[in-house]
Coordinates of C-alpha atoms in Angstrom, one line a residue:
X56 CA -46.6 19.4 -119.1
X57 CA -46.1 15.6 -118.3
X58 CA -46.2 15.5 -114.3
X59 CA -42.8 15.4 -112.7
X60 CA -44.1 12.5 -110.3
X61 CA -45.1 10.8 -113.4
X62 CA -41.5 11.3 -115.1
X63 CA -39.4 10.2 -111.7
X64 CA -38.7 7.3 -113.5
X65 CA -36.7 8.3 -116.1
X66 CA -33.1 8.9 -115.7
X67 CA -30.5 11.6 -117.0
X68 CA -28.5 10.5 -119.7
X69 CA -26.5 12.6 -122.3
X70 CA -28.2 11.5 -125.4
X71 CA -31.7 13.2 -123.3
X72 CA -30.6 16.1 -123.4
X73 CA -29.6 16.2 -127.4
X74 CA -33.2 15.5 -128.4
X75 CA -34.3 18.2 -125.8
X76 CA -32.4 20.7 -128.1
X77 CA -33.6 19.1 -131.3
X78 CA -37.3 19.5 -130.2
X79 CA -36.3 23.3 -129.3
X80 CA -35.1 24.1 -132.4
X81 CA -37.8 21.9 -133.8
X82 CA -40.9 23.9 -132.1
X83 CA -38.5 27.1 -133.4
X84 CA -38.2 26.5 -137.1
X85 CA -42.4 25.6 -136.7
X86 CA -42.6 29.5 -135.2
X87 CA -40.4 30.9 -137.6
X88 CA -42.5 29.3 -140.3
X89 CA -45.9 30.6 -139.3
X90 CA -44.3 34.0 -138.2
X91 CA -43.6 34.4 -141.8
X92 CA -46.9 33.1 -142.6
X93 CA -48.2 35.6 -140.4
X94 CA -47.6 38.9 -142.9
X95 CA -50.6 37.1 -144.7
X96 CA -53.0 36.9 -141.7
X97 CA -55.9 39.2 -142.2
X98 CA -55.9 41.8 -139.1
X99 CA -59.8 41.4 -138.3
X100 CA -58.8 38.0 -137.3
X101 CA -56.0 38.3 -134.9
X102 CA -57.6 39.5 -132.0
X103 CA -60.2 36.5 -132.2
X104 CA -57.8 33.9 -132.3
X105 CA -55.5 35.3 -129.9
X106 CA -58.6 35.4 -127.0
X107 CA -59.7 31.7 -128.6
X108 CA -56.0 30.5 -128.4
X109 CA -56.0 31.7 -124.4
X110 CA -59.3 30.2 -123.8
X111 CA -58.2 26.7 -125.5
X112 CA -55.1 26.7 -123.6
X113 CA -56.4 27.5 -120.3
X114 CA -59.4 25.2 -120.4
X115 CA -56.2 22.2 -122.0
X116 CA -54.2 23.3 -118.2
X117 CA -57.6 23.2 -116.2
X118 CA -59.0 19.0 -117.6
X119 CA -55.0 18.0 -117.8
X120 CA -54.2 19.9 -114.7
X121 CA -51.1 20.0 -116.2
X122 CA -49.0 22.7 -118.3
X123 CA -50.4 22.3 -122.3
X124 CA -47.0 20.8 -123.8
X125 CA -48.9 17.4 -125.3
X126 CA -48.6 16.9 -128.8
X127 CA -51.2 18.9 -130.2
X128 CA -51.7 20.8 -128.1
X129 CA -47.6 21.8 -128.0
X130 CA -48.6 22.1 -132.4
X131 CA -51.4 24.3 -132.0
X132 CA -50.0 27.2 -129.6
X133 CA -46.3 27.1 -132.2
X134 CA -48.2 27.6 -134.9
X135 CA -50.7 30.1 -133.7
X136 CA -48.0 31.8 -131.8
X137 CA -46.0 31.8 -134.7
X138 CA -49.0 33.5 -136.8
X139 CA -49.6 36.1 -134.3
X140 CA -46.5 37.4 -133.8
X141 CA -45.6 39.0 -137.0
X142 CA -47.6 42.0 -136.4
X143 CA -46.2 41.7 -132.6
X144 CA -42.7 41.8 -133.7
X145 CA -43.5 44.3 -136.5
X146 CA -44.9 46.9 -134.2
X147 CA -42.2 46.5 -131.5
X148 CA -39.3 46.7 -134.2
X149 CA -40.9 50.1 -135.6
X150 CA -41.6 51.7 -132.1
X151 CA -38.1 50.2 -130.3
X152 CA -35.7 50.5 -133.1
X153 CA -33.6 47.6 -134.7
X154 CA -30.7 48.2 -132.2
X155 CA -32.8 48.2 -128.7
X156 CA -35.5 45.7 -130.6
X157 CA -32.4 43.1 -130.5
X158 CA -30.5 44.4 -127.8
X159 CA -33.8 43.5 -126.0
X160 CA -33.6 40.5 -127.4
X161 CA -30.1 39.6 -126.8
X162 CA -31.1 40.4 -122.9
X163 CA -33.8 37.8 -123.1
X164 CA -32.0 34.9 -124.2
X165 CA -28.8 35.8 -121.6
X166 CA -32.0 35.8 -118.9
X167 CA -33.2 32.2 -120.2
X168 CA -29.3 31.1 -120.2
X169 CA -28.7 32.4 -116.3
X170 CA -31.9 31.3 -114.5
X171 CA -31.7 28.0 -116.9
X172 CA -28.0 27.6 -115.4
X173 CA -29.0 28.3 -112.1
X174 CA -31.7 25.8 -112.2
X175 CA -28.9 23.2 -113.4
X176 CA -26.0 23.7 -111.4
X177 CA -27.2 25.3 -108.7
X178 CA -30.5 24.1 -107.5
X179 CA -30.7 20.0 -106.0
X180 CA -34.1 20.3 -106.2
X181 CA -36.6 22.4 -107.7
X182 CA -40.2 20.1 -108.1
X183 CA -41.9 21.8 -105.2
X184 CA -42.1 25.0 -107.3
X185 CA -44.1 23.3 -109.7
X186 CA -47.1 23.6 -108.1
X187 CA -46.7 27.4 -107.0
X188 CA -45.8 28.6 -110.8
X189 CA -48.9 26.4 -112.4
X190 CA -51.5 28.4 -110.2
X191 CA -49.9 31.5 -111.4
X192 CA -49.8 30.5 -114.7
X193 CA -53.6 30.2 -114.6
X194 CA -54.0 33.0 -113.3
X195 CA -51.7 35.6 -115.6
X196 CA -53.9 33.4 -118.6
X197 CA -57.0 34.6 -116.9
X198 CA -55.8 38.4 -116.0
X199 CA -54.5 38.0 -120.5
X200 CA -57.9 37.5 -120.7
X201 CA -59.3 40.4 -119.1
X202 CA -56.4 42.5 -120.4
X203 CA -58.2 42.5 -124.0
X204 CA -61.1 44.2 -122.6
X205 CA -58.6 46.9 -120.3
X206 CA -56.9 49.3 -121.8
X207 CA -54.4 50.7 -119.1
X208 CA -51.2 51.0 -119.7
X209 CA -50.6 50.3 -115.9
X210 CA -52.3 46.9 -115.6
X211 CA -50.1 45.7 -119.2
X212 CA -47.1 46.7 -117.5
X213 CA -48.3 44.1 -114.4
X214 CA -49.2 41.4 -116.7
X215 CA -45.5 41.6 -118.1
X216 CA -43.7 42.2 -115.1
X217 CA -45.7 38.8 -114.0
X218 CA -45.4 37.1 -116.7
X219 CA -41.8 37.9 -116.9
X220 CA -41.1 36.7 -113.9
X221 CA -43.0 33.5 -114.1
X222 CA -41.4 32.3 -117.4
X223 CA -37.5 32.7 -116.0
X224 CA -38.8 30.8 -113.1
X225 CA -40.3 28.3 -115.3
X226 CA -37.2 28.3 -116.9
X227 CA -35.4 27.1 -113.3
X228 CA -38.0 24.8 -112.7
X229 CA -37.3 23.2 -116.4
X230 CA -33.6 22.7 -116.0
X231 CA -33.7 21.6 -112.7
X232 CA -36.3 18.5 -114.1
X233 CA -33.6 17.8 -116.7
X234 CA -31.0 17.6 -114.2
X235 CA -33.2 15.2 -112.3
X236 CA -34.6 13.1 -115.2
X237 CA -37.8 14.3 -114.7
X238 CA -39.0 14.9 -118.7
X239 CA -39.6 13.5 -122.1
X240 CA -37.3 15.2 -124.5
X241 CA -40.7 16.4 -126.9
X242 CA -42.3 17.9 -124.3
X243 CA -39.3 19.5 -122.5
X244 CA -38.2 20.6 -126.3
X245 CA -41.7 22.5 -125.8
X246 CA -41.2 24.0 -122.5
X247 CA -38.3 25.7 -122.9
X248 CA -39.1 26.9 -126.4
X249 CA -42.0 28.3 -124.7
X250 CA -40.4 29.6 -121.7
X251 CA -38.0 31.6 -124.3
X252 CA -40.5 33.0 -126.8
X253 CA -42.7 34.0 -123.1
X254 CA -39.4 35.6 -122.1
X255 CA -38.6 37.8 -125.0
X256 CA -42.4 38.9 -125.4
X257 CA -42.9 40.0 -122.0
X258 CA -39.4 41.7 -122.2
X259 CA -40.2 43.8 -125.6
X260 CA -43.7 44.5 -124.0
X261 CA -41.7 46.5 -121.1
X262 CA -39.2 48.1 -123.3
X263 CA -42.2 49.1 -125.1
X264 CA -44.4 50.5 -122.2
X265 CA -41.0 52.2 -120.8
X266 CA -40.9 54.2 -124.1
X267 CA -44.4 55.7 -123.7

């Protein structure tokens, strides 16, 4: 993510915010692509290139010292993402059901819509948060990281109550920027297509664990 002092520059205008939503739905139909790629994915290898993906991203957020929404690197996680999570999606559908699996989904998106409106309407201004959600955002990619080599239930449940949390906040912080001016359409396209997929994973992964 671009800094928000570097972006103070730029000012709102309408036509902004309409290439904000085409770079959402752009970054989407990229996911939806490699999700249906994903079918074809051999299972020895997703577990690898999930841990490489974490590893790439957090060492991108630790040089940049900046959220990884540049160009490639915005490319990379969509597509990988997008590859990964047809066995994610997969499993949750069989173990939640079609009707709680999109009822869960449904409850997602009205999440991203409230704490989006919130950060909008309702917030003057949001950019000291940034600081306070990157350091967390390090460390839930760190505590991902050690999650592959836990296996308790308890600790998942953490990770996704965290993570949870920090991606509706995120989501604040995001259309609060765009109030102010403080973005690029491409890379706010990213953040909030981010921010959304984050928010429905982490909200099937608790459906999920409340199940067990």
């Amino acid at each position: 993510m671009s800094s928000p002092t570097r972006q103070s520059n730029i000012k709102p205008h309408p036509l902004q915010y309409g290439k904000v939503w085409l770079f959402f739905m752009y970054y989407w139909l990229i996911f939806g692509i490699s999700t249906y790629v994903g079918q074809f994915l051999p299972l020895a290898w997703r577990q690898p290139l999930s841990i490489a993906l974490l590893i790439l991203i957090l060492l991108t957020m630790i040089v940049q010292r900046a959220r990884f929404s540049g160009p490639i690197m915005s490319h990379i996680y969509t597509i990988v993402s997008g590859l990964l999570s047809y066995a994610t999606f997969t499993v949750a559908l069989q173990d939640l059901g079609p009707s709680i699996f999109f009822k869960n989904v449904l409850l997602a998106i009205v999440g991203f819509v409230i704490f989006g409106c919130i950060g909008f309407f309702l917030i003057k201004d949001a950019s000291n948060l940034g600081k306070y959600l990157f350091v967390v955002l390090i460390a839930l990619i760190v505590a991902s990281l050690v999650g592959w080599f836990i296996h308790n239930p308890i600790y998942h449940t953490l990770i996704s109550l965290v993570g949870l949390l920090l991606f509706l906040l995120y989501t604040l912080y995001d259309f609060n920027r765009m109030k102010r001016g403080a973005y690029s359409p491409r890379e706010m396209g990213f953040n909030l297509f981010l921010n959304l997929f984050r928010i429905i994973r982490y909200v099937l992964n608790l459906a999920r664990y409340a199940r067990r």
